[in-house]
Amino acid sequence: MKRIFATLLFVFALSITTHAQADWKNLFNGKNLKGWTKLNGDAEYKVVNGAIVGTTKVDTPNTFLKYNEEFADFILEFDFKVDDSLNSGVQFRSASVDSYRKGRVYGYQYEIDPSKRAWSGGIYDEARDGWLYPLTNPISKAAFKKGAWNHARIEAVGNHIRTWLNGVPCANLLDDRAAKGFVALQVHSIGKPALAGKQICWRNIRICTENIEQNLWDKGAYAEEVNRMNNILSEREKAEGWMLLWDGKTTKGWRGAKLNAFPQKGWIIENGILKVLKSDGGESTNGGDIVTEQKYRNFELKVDFKITEGANSGIKYFVDTELNMGKGSSIGCEFQILDDKKHPDAKRGRNGNRTLASLYDLIPAPINKPFRSGFFNTALIKVNGNHVEHWLNDVKVIEYDRNNQMWNALVQYSKYRVWNNFGNAAEGHILLQDHGDEVWFKNIKIKPLP
Amino acid sequence: MKRIFATLLFVFALSITTHAQADWKNLFNGKNLKGWTKLNGDAEYKVVNGAIVGTTKVDTPNTFLKYNEEFADFILEFDFKVDDSLNSGVQFRSASVDSYRKGRVYGYQYEIDPSKRAWSGGIYDEARDGWLYPLTNPISKAAFKKGAWNHARIEAVGNHIRTWLNGVPCANLLDDRAAKGFVALQVHSIGKPALAGKQICWRNIRICTENIEQNLWDKGAYAEEVNRMNNILSEREKAEGWMLLWDGKTTKGWRGAKLNAFPQKGWIIENGILKVLKSDGGESTNGGDIVTEQKYRNFELKVDFKITEGANSGIKYFVDTELNMGKGSSIGCEFQILDDKKHPDAKRGRNGNRTLASLYDLIPAPINKPFRSGFFNTALIKVNGNHVEHWLNDVKVIEYDRNNQMWNALVQYSKYRVWNNFGNAAEGHILLQDHGDEVWFKNIKIKPLP
């Protein structure tokens, strides 16, 4: 099945790439590196037999060979062949400016990954936000050919970026981080001398910037869409019933958990990010928690969050703001947000049940959870009646059923035992916690379920 | 449906009772109490309009009017009419001897219960073991007619005792407590003077002791069988796959949890009862726990147990005898056995999770569990893969699923957290616990499941 799918796509790809040669321009002349400039590191790029050959070198950072022109919308194609042990990639819509990390190249990268992970064709945001489109589909992962020439394709039109590897769809990304930038060939830095001299080769590098629409590949063969646009729903998300729980600009739909209005202090909105500010690290001692005005029963809730060093916060659900009218946080089940390495609460509780993504004080998230330190992470909470799941960056980390004897027995062991019938409410508010540390939120989306 | 069922049975009953009048003998002549003797209490029995009328009286214990003859196998029929607020009954195969509670009448009683509970037709073991056949079937419960004459029937043949009320099957009991005894009409003692003067009337009291087999009612219309015979499986139980886990006489199939053989002390077998003996109240400090030689995976396990005052014991399952080779009890999930009122452990743990029938230290049994103080109680443990249930006297009191995050989180809060992967074993031994208190066991039966 996998083989048939890949073969069909490959044949289809061959037939279409023969069209409209006039719309394409070669970025590499096959003879020398005219038009290209080396940046950042000191790895070597040579032209050998009509291919650019990059070679790894010890004691030098990531090196980039950039093409000296910026492209906005385009289709880029190239062939590559890589040593088995070498990670590499091709930058697009990228930049190098003195004001950002002293000229460090950053931006989208078409991943080249011959490792067992096999994420070639995925999209990494180099030196900025990390993985935007990790490769999970086994058909895409199987497209890479070891030790042979591979054919890559990138379509970048507006906020829509798609990739293919050997005719197989890999990434399908909605993103608005960069509208234009340069193309560059990466030679990765190496940790140990044994990896010096490894090679990555490119050839047939060509770009289409004219009549793009006519040269796009079939819409039916896309990989699964990932939307990384800030506070904007994709058409597909809208069709699936997702709604923005926060508009990215105002406090509309939210209030203080113990207030009739949004808190006057402690929270700010900046560049499409909702930030709870640093105070004394106390629980709801500054602006206090904020909650949705609406209550929710069955839903999928997504929240992108980024922690600052040592931070503590949380996303609560089934929140009853009437329960605790005194000091402290409002009462509900909590998807814990915590800097596990720097905040002391990670070692409290029982068996790690206060670490990030845990159901706070009740069920610990696994130790090997896919937390991405220094980046935005995506929390997903699924509620279907009594069945609840916590997901972190597309991996399910917690699963439980409430409203039963075992749930109640577990609650009785936790600090929630003082709250009658804790966690068993049919519906409740969604809450973002003020725990006196700076944490950033965006892309707060909910899909109500029947 | 209920009405049709009852009506059909009633018609059927009328047709059959007209046969073989010659086999029957009237116990009451319709005129006076010749052949009857009053025992125990001082309530009044009079003959009024062809019926024996019993009347309650203050400050007198249960009173019985016994027929001066013993019967072994028989069919007994009578009509009764009772005041709405008066509990009563008819004894059969009963006795009164100086050596047992100074002549206190004891033995089987056909229950007469006009209360909302509606257990008329059930079988109570008066002044001995209490309820042998409580009435749970709603069709049987609906058979009683308030304020009117009701027709009762008892078939007692060997160990098989069946009852009907107004033609509706009520009890279907296998029991070997008494092979013969007298018949007696009960006037219950009353707690408050307001209940003085309440009446219960009997008439048409007749017994069949000849050609019993031909006079028995259809086997198809029995109520659900309850087997109270000691350490004997009924034919139905055998057909359903039940096996005796203990033979009622020897130590066969059992060993000390930390021994290769049965303990030399601390346990005795007496009159079909397996007794763990009183020592110092410590955990496995006398004879130690005993376990089945076999391991069990999926099963239903039944154990009748009777506690002495202040006792502590337990039934464990999924027991791994290799886990704890040191002091104390062997490790497994425990159906707790405890005198909740007199043993201090009932107040320890969390939220009652060390009380009788609880999953020890993990999940508390409900406070209103149907424990029968002073009698044998039946523990039932059902295991189907990861789903486990505790039942007490036919009522489900605990339900949980193991081998999941919530289970593991709960275990981490309990004293079992020191045992790796506690409770998640696919199979294990069955264990009876020596906790240094005297507790009696019998009818230990298992039905292995696929």
PDB file of N, CA and C in Angstrom, chain A residues 90-121:
ATOM      1  N   VAL A  90      17.971  22.790   3.864  1.00  0.00           N
ATOM      2  CA  VAL A  90      18.024  23.937   2.956  1.00  0.00           C
ATOM      3  C   VAL A  90      17.126  25.036   3.505  1.00  0.00           C
ATOM      4  N   GLN A  91      17.734  26.205   3.729  1.00  0.00           N
ATOM      5  CA  GLN A  91      16.970  27.350   4.260  1.00  0.00           C
ATOM      6  C   GLN A  91      16.151  27.989   3.148  1.00  0.00           C
ATOM      7  N   PHE A  92      15.000  28.532   3.508  1.00  0.00           N
ATOM      8  CA  PHE A  92      14.232  29.373   2.570  1.00  0.00           C
ATOM      9  C   PHE A  92      13.503  30.439   3.385  1.00  0.00           C
ATOM     10  N   ARG A  93      13.195  31.566   2.684  1.00  0.00           N
ATOM     11  CA  ARG A  93      12.634  32.736   3.379  1.00  0.00           C
ATOM     12  C   ARG A  93      13.444  33.003   4.662  1.00  0.00           C
ATOM     13  N   SER A  94      14.750  32.908   4.555  1.00  0.00           N
ATOM     14  CA  SER A  94      15.613  33.056   5.722  1.00  0.00           C
ATOM     15  C   SER A  94      16.316  34.405   5.698  1.00  0.00           C
ATOM     16  N   ALA A  95      17.010  34.698   6.778  1.00  0.00           N
ATOM     17  CA  ALA A  95      17.641  36.009   6.896  1.00  0.00           C
ATOM     18  C   ALA A  95      18.901  35.908   7.743  1.00  0.00           C
ATOM     19  N   SER A  96      19.727  36.923   7.620  1.00  0.00           N
ATOM     20  CA  SER A  96      20.914  37.072   8.465  1.00  0.00           C
ATOM     21  C   SER A  96      21.093  38.574   8.653  1.00  0.00           C
ATOM     22  N   VAL A  97      20.839  39.051   9.849  1.00  0.00           N
ATOM     23  CA  VAL A  97      20.936  40.484  10.120  1.00  0.00           C
ATOM     24  C   VAL A  97      21.763  40.684  11.379  1.00  0.00           C
ATOM     25  N   ASP A  98      22.472  41.763  11.425  1.00  0.00           N
ATOM     26  CA  ASP A  98      23.334  42.031  12.581  1.00  0.00           C
ATOM     27  C   ASP A  98      22.523  42.122  13.871  1.00  0.00           C
ATOM     28  N   SER A  99      21.273  42.632  13.723  1.00  0.00           N
ATOM     29  CA  SER A  99      20.474  42.880  14.927  1.00  0.00           C
ATOM     30  C   SER A  99      19.960  41.586  15.564  1.00  0.00           C
ATOM     31  N   TYR A 100      20.008  40.473  14.834  1.00  0.00           N
ATOM     32  CA  TYR A 100      19.546  39.205  15.415  1.00  0.00           C
ATOM     33  C   TYR A 100      20.727  38.270  15.575  1.00  0.00           C
ATOM     34  N   ARG A 101      21.134  38.078  16.780  1.00  0.00           N
ATOM     35  CA  ARG A 101      22.217  37.165  17.128  1.00  0.00           C
ATOM     36  C   ARG A 101      23.441  37.332  16.209  1.00  0.00           C
ATOM     37  N   LYS A 102      23.782  38.576  15.974  1.00  0.00           N
ATOM     38  CA  LYS A 102      25.009  38.926  15.220  1.00  0.00           C
ATOM     39  C   LYS A 102      25.090  38.236  13.862  1.00  0.00           C
ATOM     40  N   GLY A 103      24.001  38.256  13.146  1.00  0.00           N
ATOM     41  CA  GLY A 103      24.027  37.735  11.788  1.00  0.00           C
ATOM     42  C   GLY A 103      23.752  36.247  11.660  1.00  0.00           C
ATOM     43  N   ARG A 104      23.445  35.604  12.772  1.00  0.00           N
ATOM     44  CA  ARG A 104      23.120  34.166  12.748  1.00  0.00           C
ATOM     45  C   ARG A 104      21.989  33.940  11.753  1.00  0.00           C
ATOM     46  N   VAL A 105      22.168  33.020  10.820  1.00  0.00           N
ATOM     47  CA  VAL A 105      21.129  32.699   9.839  1.00  0.00           C
ATOM     48  C   VAL A 105      19.939  32.080  10.563  1.00  0.00           C
ATOM     49  N   TYR A 106      18.749  32.569  10.258  1.00  0.00           N
ATOM     50  CA  TYR A 106      17.545  32.006  10.870  1.00  0.00           C
ATOM     51  C   TYR A 106      16.429  31.948   9.837  1.00  0.00           C
ATOM     52  N   GLY A 107      15.459  31.089  10.112  1.00  0.00           N
ATOM     53  CA  GLY A 107      14.294  31.001   9.235  1.00  0.00           C
ATOM     54  C   GLY A 107      13.970  29.554   8.880  1.00  0.00           C
ATOM     55  N   TYR A 108      13.026  29.411   7.964  1.00  0.00           N
ATOM     56  CA  TYR A 108      12.536  28.079   7.591  1.00  0.00           C
ATOM     57  C   TYR A 108      13.640  27.207   7.021  1.00  0.00           C
ATOM     58  N   GLN A 109      13.624  25.957   7.408  1.00  0.00           N
ATOM     59  CA  GLN A 109      14.566  25.003   6.835  1.00  0.00           C
ATOM     60  C   GLN A 109      13.840  23.733   6.392  1.00  0.00           C
ATOM     61  N   TYR A 110      14.097  23.364   5.123  1.00  0.00           N
ATOM     62  CA  TYR A 110      13.649  22.052   4.641  1.00  0.00           C
ATOM     63  C   TYR A 110      14.626  21.042   5.230  1.00  0.00           C
ATOM     64  N   GLU A 111      14.126  20.208   6.136  1.00  0.00           N
ATOM     65  CA  GLU A 111      14.994  19.309   6.877  1.00  0.00           C
ATOM     66  C   GLU A 111      15.540  18.185   5.996  1.00  0.00           C
ATOM     67  N   ILE A 112      16.836  17.887   6.198  1.00  0.00           N
ATOM     68  CA  ILE A 112      17.453  16.704   5.580  1.00  0.00           C
ATOM     69  C   ILE A 112      17.970  15.843   6.725  1.00  0.00           C
ATOM     70  N   ASP A 113      17.348  14.675   6.889  1.00  0.00           N
ATOM     71  CA  ASP A 113      17.565  13.887   8.107  1.00  0.00           C
ATOM     72  C   ASP A 113      17.681  12.402   7.776  1.00  0.00           C
ATOM     73  N   PRO A 114      18.923  11.930   7.494  1.00  0.00           N
ATOM     74  CA  PRO A 114      19.088  10.514   7.148  1.00  0.00           C
ATOM     75  C   PRO A 114      19.034   9.583   8.355  1.00  0.00           C
ATOM     76  N   SER A 115      18.826  10.138   9.574  1.00  0.00           N
ATOM     77  CA  SER A 115      18.821   9.311  10.790  1.00  0.00           C
ATOM     78  C   SER A 115      17.589   8.420  10.826  1.00  0.00           C
ATOM     79  N   LYS A 116      17.514   7.594  11.848  1.00  0.00           N
ATOM     80  CA  LYS A 116      16.389   6.678  12.031  1.00  0.00           C
ATOM     81  C   LYS A 116      15.066   7.439  12.213  1.00  0.00           C
ATOM     82  N   ARG A 117      15.179   8.664  12.743  1.00  0.00           N
ATOM     83  CA  ARG A 117      13.982   9.488  12.937  1.00  0.00           C
ATOM     84  C   ARG A 117      13.286   9.781  11.614  1.00  0.00           C
ATOM     85  N   ALA A 118      14.089  10.021  10.562  1.00  0.00           N
ATOM     86  CA  ALA A 118      13.584  10.187   9.188  1.00  0.00           C
ATOM     87  C   ALA A 118      12.597  11.333   9.040  1.00  0.00           C
ATOM     88  N   TRP A 119      13.038  12.534   9.426  1.00  0.00           N
ATOM     89  CA  TRP A 119      12.161  13.697   9.279  1.00  0.00           C
ATOM     90  C   TRP A 119      12.484  14.528   8.032  1.00  0.00           C
ATOM     91  N   SER A 120      13.198  13.970   7.063  1.00  0.00           N
ATOM     92  CA  SER A 120      13.501  14.712   5.833  1.00  0.00           C
ATOM     93  C   SER A 120      12.211  15.193   5.180  1.00  0.00           C
ATOM     94  N   GLY A 121      12.186  16.482   4.802  1.00  0.00           N
ATOM     95  CA  GLY A 121      10.966  17.053   4.235  1.00  0.00           C
ATOM     96  C   GLY A 121      10.145  17.781   5.276  1.00  0.00           C
TER      97      GLY A 121
END
